[in-house]
Coordinates of C-alpha atoms and ligand atoms in Angstrom, one line a residue:
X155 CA -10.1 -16.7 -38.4
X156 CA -9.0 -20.0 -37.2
X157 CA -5.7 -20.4 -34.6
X158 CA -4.2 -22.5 -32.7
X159 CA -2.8 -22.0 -29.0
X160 CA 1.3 -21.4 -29.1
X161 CA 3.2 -24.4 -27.0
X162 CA 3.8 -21.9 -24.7
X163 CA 0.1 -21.1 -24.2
X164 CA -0.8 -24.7 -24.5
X165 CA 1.8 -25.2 -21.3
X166 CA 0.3 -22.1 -19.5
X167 CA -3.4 -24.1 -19.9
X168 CA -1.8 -27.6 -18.8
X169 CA 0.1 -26.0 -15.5
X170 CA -3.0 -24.1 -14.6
X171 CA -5.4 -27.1 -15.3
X172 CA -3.1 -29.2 -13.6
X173 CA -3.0 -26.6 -10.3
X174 CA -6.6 -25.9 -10.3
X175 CA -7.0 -30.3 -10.6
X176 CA -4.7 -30.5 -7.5
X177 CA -5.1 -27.1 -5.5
X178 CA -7.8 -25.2 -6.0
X179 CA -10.9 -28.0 -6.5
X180 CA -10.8 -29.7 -3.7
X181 CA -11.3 -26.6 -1.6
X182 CA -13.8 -24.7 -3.9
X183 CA -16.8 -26.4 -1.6
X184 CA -15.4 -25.8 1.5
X185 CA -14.6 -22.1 0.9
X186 CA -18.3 -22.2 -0.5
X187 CA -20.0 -23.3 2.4
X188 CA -17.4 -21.2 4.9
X189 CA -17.5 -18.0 3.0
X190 CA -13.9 -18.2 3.2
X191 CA -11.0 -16.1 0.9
X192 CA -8.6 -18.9 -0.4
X193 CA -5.5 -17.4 1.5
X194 CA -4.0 -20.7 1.3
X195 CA -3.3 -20.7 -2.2
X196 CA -2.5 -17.2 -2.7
X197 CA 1.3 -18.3 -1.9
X198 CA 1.2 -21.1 -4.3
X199 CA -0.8 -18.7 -7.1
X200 CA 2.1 -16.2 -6.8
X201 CA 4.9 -18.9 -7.1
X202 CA 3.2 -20.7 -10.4
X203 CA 3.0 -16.5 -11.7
X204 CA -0.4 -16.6 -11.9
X205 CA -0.8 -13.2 -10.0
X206 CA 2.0 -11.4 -12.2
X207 CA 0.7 -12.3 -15.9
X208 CA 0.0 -8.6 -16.3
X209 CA 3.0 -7.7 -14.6
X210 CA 6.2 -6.7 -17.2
X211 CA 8.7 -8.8 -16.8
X212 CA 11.0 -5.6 -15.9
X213 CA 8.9 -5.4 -12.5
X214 CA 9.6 -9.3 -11.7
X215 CA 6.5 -10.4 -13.6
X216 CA 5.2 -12.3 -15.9
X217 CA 4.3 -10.6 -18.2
X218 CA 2.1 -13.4 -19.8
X219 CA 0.0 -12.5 -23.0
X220 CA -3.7 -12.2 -23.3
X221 CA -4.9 -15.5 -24.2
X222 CA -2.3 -16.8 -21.9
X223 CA -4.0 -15.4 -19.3
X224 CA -7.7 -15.9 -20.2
X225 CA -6.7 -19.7 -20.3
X226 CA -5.7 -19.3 -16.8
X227 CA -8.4 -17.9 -15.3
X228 CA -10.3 -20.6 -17.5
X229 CA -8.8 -23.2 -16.1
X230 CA -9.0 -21.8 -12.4
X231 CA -12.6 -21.0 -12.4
X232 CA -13.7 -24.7 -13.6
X233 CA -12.2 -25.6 -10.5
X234 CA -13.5 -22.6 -8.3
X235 CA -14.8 -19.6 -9.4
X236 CA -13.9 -17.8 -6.5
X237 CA -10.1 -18.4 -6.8
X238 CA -10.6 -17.3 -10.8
X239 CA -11.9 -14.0 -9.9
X240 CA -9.0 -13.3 -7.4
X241 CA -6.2 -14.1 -10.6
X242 CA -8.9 -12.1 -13.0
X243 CA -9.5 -9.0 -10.7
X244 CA -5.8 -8.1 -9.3
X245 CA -4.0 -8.8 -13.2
X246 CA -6.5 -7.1 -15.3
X247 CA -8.4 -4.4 -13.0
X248 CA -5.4 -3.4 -10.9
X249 CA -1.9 -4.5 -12.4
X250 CA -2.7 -3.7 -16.3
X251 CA -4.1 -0.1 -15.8
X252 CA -1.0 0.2 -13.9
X253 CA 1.4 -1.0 -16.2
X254 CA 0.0 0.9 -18.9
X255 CA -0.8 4.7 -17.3
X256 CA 1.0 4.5 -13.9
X257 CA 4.4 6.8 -13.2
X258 CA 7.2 5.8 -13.2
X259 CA 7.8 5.9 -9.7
X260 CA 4.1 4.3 -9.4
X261 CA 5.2 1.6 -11.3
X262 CA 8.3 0.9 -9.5
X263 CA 7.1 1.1 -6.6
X264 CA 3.8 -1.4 -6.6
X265 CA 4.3 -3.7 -9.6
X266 CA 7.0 -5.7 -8.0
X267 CA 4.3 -6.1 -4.9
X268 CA 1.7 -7.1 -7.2
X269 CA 3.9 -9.6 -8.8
X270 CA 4.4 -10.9 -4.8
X271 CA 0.9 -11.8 -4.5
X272 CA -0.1 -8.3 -2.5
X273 CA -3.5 -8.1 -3.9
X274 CA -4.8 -5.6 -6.1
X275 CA -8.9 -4.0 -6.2
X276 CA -10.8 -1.8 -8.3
X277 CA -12.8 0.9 -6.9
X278 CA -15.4 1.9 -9.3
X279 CA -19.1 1.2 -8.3
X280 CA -20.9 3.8 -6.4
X281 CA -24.2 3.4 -5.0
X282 CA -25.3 5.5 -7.5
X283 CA -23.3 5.1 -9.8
X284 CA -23.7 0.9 -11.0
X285 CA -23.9 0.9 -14.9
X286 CA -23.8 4.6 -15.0
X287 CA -20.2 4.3 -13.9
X288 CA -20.1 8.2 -15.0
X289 CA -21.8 9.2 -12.2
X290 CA -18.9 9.4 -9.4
X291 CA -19.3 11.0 -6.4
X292 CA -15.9 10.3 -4.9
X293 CA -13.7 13.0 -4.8
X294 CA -10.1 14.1 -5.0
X295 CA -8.7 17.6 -4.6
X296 CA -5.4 18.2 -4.8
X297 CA -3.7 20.0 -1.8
X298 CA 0.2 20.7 -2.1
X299 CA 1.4 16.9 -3.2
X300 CA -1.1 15.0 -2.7
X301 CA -5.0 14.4 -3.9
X302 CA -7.6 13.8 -0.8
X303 CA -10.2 11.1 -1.9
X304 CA -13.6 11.5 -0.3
X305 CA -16.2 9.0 -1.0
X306 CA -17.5 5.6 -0.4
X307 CA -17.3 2.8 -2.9
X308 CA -19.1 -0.4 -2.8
X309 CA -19.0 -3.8 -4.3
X310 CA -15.5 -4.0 -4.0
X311 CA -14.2 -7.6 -5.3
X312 CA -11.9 -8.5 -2.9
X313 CA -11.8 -4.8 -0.7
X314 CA -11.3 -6.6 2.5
X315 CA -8.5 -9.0 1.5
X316 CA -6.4 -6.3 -1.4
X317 CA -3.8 -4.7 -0.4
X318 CA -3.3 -1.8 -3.1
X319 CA -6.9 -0.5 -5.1
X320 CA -7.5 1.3 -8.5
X321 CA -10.1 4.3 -7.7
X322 CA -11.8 6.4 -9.6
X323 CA -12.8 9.9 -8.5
X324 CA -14.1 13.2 -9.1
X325 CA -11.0 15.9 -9.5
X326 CA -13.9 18.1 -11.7
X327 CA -17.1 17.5 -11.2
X328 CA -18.1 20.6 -13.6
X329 CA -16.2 18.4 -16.9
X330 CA -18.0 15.0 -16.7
X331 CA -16.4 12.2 -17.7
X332 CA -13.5 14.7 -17.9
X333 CA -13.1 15.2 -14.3
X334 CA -13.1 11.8 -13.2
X335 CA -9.1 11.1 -12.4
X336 CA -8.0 8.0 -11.5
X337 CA -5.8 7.0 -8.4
X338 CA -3.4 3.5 -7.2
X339 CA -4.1 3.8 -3.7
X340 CA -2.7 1.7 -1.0
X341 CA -5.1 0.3 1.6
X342 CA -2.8 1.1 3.9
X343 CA -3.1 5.0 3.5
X344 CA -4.8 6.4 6.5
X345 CA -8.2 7.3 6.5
X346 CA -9.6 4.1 4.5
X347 CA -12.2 1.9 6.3
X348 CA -13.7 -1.5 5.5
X349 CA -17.7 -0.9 5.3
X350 CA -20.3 -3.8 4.8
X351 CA -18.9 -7.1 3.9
X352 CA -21.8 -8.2 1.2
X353 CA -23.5 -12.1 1.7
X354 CA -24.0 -13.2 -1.7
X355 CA -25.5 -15.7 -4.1
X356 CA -22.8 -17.1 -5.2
X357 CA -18.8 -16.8 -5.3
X358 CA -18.9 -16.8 -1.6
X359 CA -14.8 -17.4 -1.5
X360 CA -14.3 -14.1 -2.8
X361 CA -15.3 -11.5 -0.4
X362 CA -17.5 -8.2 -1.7
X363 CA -16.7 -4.9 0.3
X364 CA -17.8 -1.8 1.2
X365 CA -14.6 0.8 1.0
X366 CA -15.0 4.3 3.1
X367 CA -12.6 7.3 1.7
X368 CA -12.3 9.9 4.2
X369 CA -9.9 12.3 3.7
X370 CA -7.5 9.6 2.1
X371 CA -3.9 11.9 1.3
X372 CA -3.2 10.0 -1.9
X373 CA 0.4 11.2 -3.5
X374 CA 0.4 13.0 -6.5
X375 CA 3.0 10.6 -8.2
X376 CA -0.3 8.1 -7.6
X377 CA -2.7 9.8 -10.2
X378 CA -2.5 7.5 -13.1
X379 CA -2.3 9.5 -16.8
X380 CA -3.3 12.2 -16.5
X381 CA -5.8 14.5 -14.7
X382 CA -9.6 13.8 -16.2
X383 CA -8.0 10.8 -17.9
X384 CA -9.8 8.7 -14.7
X385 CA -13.0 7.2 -17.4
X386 CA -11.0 6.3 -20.1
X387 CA -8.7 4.5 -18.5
X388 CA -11.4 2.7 -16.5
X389 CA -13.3 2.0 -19.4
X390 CA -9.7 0.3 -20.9
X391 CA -9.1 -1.8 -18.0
X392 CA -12.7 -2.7 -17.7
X393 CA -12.3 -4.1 -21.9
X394 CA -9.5 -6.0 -20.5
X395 CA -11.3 -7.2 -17.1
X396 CA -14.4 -8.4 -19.4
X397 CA -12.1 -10.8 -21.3
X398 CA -11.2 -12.2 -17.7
X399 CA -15.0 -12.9 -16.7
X400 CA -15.6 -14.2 -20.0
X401 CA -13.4 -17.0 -19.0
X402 CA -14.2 -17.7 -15.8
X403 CA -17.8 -17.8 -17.3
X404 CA -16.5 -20.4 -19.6
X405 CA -14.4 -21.9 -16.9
X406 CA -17.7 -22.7 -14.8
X407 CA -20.0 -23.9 -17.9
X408 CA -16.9 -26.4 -18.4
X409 CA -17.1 -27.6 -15.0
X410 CA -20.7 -27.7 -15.4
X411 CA -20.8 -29.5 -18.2
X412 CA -18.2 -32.2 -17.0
X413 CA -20.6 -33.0 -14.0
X414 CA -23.0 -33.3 -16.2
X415 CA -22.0 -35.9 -18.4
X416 CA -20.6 -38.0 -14.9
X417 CA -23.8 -37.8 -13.5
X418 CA -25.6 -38.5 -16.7
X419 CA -23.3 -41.7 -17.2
X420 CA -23.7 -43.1 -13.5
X421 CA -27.4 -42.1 -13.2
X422 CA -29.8 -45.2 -13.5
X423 CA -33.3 -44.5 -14.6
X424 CA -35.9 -46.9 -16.3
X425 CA -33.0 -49.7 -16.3
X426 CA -30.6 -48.2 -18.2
X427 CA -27.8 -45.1 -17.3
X428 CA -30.2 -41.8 -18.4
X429 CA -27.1 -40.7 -20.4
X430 CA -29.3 -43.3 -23.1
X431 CA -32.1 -41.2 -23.2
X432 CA -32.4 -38.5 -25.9
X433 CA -33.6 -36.1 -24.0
X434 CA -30.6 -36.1 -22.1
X435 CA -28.1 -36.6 -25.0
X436 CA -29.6 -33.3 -26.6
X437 CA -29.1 -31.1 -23.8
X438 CA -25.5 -32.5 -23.5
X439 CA -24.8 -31.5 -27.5
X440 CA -25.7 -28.0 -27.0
X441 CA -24.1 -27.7 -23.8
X442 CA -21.1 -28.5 -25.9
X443 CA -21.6 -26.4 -28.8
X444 CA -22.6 -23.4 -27.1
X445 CA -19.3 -23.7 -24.8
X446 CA -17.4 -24.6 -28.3
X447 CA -18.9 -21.4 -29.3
X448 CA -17.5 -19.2 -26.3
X449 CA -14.3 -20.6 -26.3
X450 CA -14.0 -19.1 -29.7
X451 CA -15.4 -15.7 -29.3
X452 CA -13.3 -15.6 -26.4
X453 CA -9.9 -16.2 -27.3
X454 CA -10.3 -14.5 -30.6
X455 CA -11.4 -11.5 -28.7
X456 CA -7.5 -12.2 -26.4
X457 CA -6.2 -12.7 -29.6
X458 CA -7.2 -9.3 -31.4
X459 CA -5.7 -7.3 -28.4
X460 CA -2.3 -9.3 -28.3
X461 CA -2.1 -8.1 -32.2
X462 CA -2.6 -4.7 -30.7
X463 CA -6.0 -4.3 -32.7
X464 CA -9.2 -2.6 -31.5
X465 CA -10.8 -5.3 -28.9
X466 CA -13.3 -3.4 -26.8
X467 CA -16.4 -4.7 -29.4
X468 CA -15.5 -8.2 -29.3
X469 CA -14.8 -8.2 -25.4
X470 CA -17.9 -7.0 -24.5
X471 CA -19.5 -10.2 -27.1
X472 CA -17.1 -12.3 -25.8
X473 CA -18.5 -11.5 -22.4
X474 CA -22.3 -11.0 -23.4
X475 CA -22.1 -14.5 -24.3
X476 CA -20.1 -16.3 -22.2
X477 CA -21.9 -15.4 -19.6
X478 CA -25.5 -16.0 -20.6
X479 CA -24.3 -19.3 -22.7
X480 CA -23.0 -19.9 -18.7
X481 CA -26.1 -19.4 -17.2
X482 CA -28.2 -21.6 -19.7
X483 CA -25.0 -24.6 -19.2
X484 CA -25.2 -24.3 -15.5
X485 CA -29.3 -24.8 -15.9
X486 CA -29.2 -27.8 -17.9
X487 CA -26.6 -28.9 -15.9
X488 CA -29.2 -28.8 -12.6
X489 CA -32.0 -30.2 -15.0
X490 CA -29.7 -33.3 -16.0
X491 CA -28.9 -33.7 -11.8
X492 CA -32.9 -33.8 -11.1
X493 CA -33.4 -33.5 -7.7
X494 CA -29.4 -33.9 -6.7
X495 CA -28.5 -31.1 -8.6
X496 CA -31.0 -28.6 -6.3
X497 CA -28.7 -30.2 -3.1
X498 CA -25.6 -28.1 -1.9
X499 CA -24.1 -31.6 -2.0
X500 CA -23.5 -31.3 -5.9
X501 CA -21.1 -29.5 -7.6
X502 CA -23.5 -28.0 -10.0
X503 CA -25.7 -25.9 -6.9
X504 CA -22.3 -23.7 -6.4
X505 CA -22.0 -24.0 -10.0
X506 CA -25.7 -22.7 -10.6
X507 CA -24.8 -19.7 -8.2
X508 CA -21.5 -19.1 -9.0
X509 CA -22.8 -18.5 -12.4
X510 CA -25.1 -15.6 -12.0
X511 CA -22.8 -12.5 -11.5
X512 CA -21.1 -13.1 -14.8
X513 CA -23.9 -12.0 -16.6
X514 CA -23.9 -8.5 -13.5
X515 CA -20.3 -7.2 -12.7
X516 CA -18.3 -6.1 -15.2
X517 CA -20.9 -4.4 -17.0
X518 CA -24.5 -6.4 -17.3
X519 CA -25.2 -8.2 -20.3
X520 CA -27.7 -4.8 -20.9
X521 CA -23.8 -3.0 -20.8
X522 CA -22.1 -5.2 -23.0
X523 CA -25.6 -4.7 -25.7
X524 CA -24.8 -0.8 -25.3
X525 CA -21.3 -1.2 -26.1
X526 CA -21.8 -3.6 -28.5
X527 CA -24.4 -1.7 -30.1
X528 CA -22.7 1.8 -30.2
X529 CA -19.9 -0.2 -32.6
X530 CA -22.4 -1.3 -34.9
X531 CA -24.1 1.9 -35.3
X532 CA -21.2 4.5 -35.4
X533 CA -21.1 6.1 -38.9
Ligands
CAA695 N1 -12.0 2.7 -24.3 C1 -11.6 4.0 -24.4 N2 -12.4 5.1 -24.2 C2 -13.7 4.8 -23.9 C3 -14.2 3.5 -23.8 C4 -13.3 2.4 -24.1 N3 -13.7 1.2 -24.0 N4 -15.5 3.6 -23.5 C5 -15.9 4.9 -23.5 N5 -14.7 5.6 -23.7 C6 -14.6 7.1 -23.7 C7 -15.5 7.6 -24.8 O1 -14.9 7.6 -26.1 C8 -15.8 9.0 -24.3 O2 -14.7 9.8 -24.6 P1 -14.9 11.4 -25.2 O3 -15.8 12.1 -24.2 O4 -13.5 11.9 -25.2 O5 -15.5 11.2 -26.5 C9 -15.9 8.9 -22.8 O6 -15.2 7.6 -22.5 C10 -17.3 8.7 -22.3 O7 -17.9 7.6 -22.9 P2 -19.4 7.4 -23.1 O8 -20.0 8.7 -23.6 O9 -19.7 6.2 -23.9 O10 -19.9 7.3 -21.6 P3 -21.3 6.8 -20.9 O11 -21.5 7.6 -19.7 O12 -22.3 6.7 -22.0 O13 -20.9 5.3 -20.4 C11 -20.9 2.9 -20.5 C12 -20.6 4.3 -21.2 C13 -20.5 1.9 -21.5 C14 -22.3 2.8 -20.1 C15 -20.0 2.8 -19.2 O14 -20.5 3.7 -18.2 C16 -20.0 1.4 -18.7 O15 -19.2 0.6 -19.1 N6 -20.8 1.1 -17.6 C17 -20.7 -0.2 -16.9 C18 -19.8 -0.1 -15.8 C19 -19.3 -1.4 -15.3 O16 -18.9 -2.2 -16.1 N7 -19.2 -1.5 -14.0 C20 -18.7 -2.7 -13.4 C21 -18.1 -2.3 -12.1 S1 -16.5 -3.0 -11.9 C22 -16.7 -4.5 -11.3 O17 -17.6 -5.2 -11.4 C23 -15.4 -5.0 -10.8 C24 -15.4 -6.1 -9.8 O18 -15.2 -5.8 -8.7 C25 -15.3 -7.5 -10.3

C-alpha cells in the first residue's frame, strides 16, 4: 500500500529535523558522557508541541496524528536518542492511555499539565514481572475514595525526572489479568520514593528508576476504565509506545548510517577515500535498504491506526524489525569507522549503545515474535 506523507506531516518532520539539527545534536554527547536528563530542552520541546502530540487539542494539545508523531520522535532520536525516548515515553505511555480511558475529571485535570511539559512515566516492570508483565505484585485496595498502591516498580524511563506515572497494579490478585487495574498517579502523592537510579549501556541522558509505593492514597477518580481493565489498557498503550521505539530505532540507524557514509567519504586508505572500495559500498547499500525497509513498516503500521484499523500485529513488526535492522546498521556503522568507531570520540560508539535497548524495552524482540505470532496462528 504505497502513501505519501500529508504537507502537514511533511512540516511536522522538517520542524522536528530542523530542532533536533539545531537543539538537541549538539548536546546528545555531552548528556552522554554526563549521564545528564536534557532539562534544557524540555522548555523548548513543549513550546514546538512536541510533548502534547497525544494530547487533544480540547486539553491545550496537539493532538498530532500517529505518523506525525513517529516522524518526530524519528527525527529526534537521529539526533539523540535520549531526548527521543523522553517525546516517545510521556505521549504514548502516559498522555494516550490517558486521553483514551482517563475520567473526566482525570483528564481535565493532568492533560493540560502534560501538554506543559510536566513529564509523564509508565510503571509497569516488576522485578518479576519483565516480559511476563502479567505477573504484578503491586497492589491497590480500595479504602473509602481512594485505592492504596503497595509495590515497587523498576526500570522506570524517566521515574526520577516525571512528574505524573501510569501504574499498573493488583486490585484482584485471585482474577489474573482481570485484577490488574490501572492508576494516573502523581509523583507528588505521599508515600512514593525514588529507589536505584540504573547505570546503563546506553541512553545515558534518560535516567532509569527504581519507584517505591508505600501506601500511596491514589483517588478513586484516578483509576483509569474500569476496575480489572489495568492489562488491557497497558497492553493498548504498549501497541502505541512500540510504534514510538520503532522510530527512534530508525531514528539512530539514520544517524548511523549518515556517519557512515562521512567517514567513508573522508577516510583515506590504500590512496584513495575507502568509500571506493566495494566492500565498503556494499555495507553502505544494505544499510540503506534495510532502513528503506523500516521506514515503511513503520509508518504503515502509524498509518493503519490513524485509519482506526487493527495495528497491534504490525506494531510489534514494525518494532521487531526496526530495532534488530538498528542493531545490524549501528554494527556496520562501527565496522566502516575501524578503529575510530570503537572510540567514545565518534558518534557511532553512543550510537552502537544507544541502539541495544530497542531490541529489550517495550517488549523484546522474543515479545514482539509472540505477538506476532499469536496473529498468524489464531483460527
Ligand atoms: N490489546 C488489547 N488487549 C490485549 C492486547 C492488546 N494488544 N494484548 C493482550 N490483550 C488482552 C488479551 O486479549 C487477553 O484478554 P482476555 O483475557 O479478555 O481474553 C488479556 O489481555 C491477556 O492477554 P494474554 O493472554 O495474551 O496475556 P499474556 O500473559 O500471555 O501476556 C504478553 C501477553 C504479550 C507476553 C504481554 O505480557 C507482553 O506484552 N509482555 C511484554 C511486556 C513489555 O512490553 N514490557 C515492557 C515494559 S514497559 C517499558 O519498557 C517502558 C519504558 O520505560 C520505556
Amino acid at each position: 500500500m504505497p502513501f505519501e506523507l500529508t504537507e502537514e506531516q511533511r512540516m511536522v518532520r522538517d520542524m522536528a529535523r530542523d530542532f533536533a539539527e539545531k537543539e538537541v545534536a549538539p548536546l546528545a554527547h555531552e548528556l552522554d558522557e554526563q549521564e545528564r536528563f536534557p532539562s534544557e530542552t524540555i522548555p523548548k520541546l513543549t513550546e514546538l508541541g512536541f510533548l502534547s502530540m497525544m494530547v487533544p487539542e480540547a486539553y491545550g494539545g496537539l493532538e498530532a496524528d500517529t505518523l506525525s508523531y513517529v516522524l518526530a520522535v524519528e527525527e529526534i532520536s537521529r539526533a539523540c536518542a535520549s531526548t527521543g525516548v523522553v517525546i516517545s515515553v510521556h505521549n504514548s505511555l502516559c498522555a494516550y492511555p490517558l486521553s483514551k480511558f482517563g475520567s473526566d475529571t482525570a483528564k481535565a485535570k493532568y492533560l493540560p499539565q502534560l501538554a506543559e511539559g510536566k513529564l509523564g512515566s509508565y510503571c509497569l516492570t516488576e522485578p518479576q514481572a519483565g516480559s511476563d508483565a502479567a505477573n504484578q505484585q503491586t497492589t491497590a485496595t480500595l479504602d473509602g475514595d481512594h485505592y492504596v498502591l503497595n509495590g515497587t516498580k523498576i526500570y522506570v524511563t524517566g521515574g526520577e525526572q516525571c512528574s505524573f506515572m501510569m501504574v499498573m497494579a493488583m486490585t484482584d490478585k485471585s482474577k489474573g489479568t482481570h485484577g490488574i487495574s490501572a492508576f494516573f498517579v502523581e509523583k507528588a502523592f505521599e508515600g512514593i520514593k525514588l529507589g536505584t537510579k540504573e547505570k546503563k549501556m546506553g541512553l545515558k541522558g534518560s535516567d532509569t528508576m527504581e519507584l517505591i509505593f508505600d501506601n500511596v492514597r491514589v483517588p478513586k477518580e484516578n483509576l483509569l476504565g474500569e476496575e480489572g481493565m489495568g492489562f488491557k489498557i497497558a497492553m493498548i498503550t504498549l501497541d502505541c509506545g512500540r510504534l514510538g521505539i520503532g522510530a527512534q530505532a530508525l531514528g539512530i540507524a539514520q544517524a548511523a548510517m549518515e556517519e557512515a557514509i562521512k567517514y567513508a567519504k573522508e577516510r583515506v586508505q590504500f590512496g584513495k577515500p575507502i568509500s571506493e572500495f566495494q566492500a565498503i559500498q556494499w555495507m553502505i547499500a544494505d544499510m540503506a535498504t534495510e532502513i528503506e525497509a523500516g521506514r515503511a513498516l513503520l509508518y504503515r503500521a502509524a498509518d493503519l491506526k490513524d485509519r482506526g484499523e487493527p495495528f497491534s500485529k504490525e506494531a510489534a513488526m514494525a518494532k521487531l524489525f526496526c530495532s534488530e535492522m538498528c542493531g545490524r546498521v549501528v554494527d556496520k556503522a562501527v565496522q566502516i569507522h575501524g578503529g575510530y568507531g570503537y572510540m567514545r570520540d565518534y558518534t557511532v560508539e553512543r550510537l552502537y549503545r544507544d541502539a541495544r535497548i530497542t531490541r529489550i524495552y517495550e517488549g523484546t524482540s522474543e515479545i514482539q515474535r509472540l505477538v506476532i505470532s499469536r496473529h498468524m496462528l489464531r483460527s
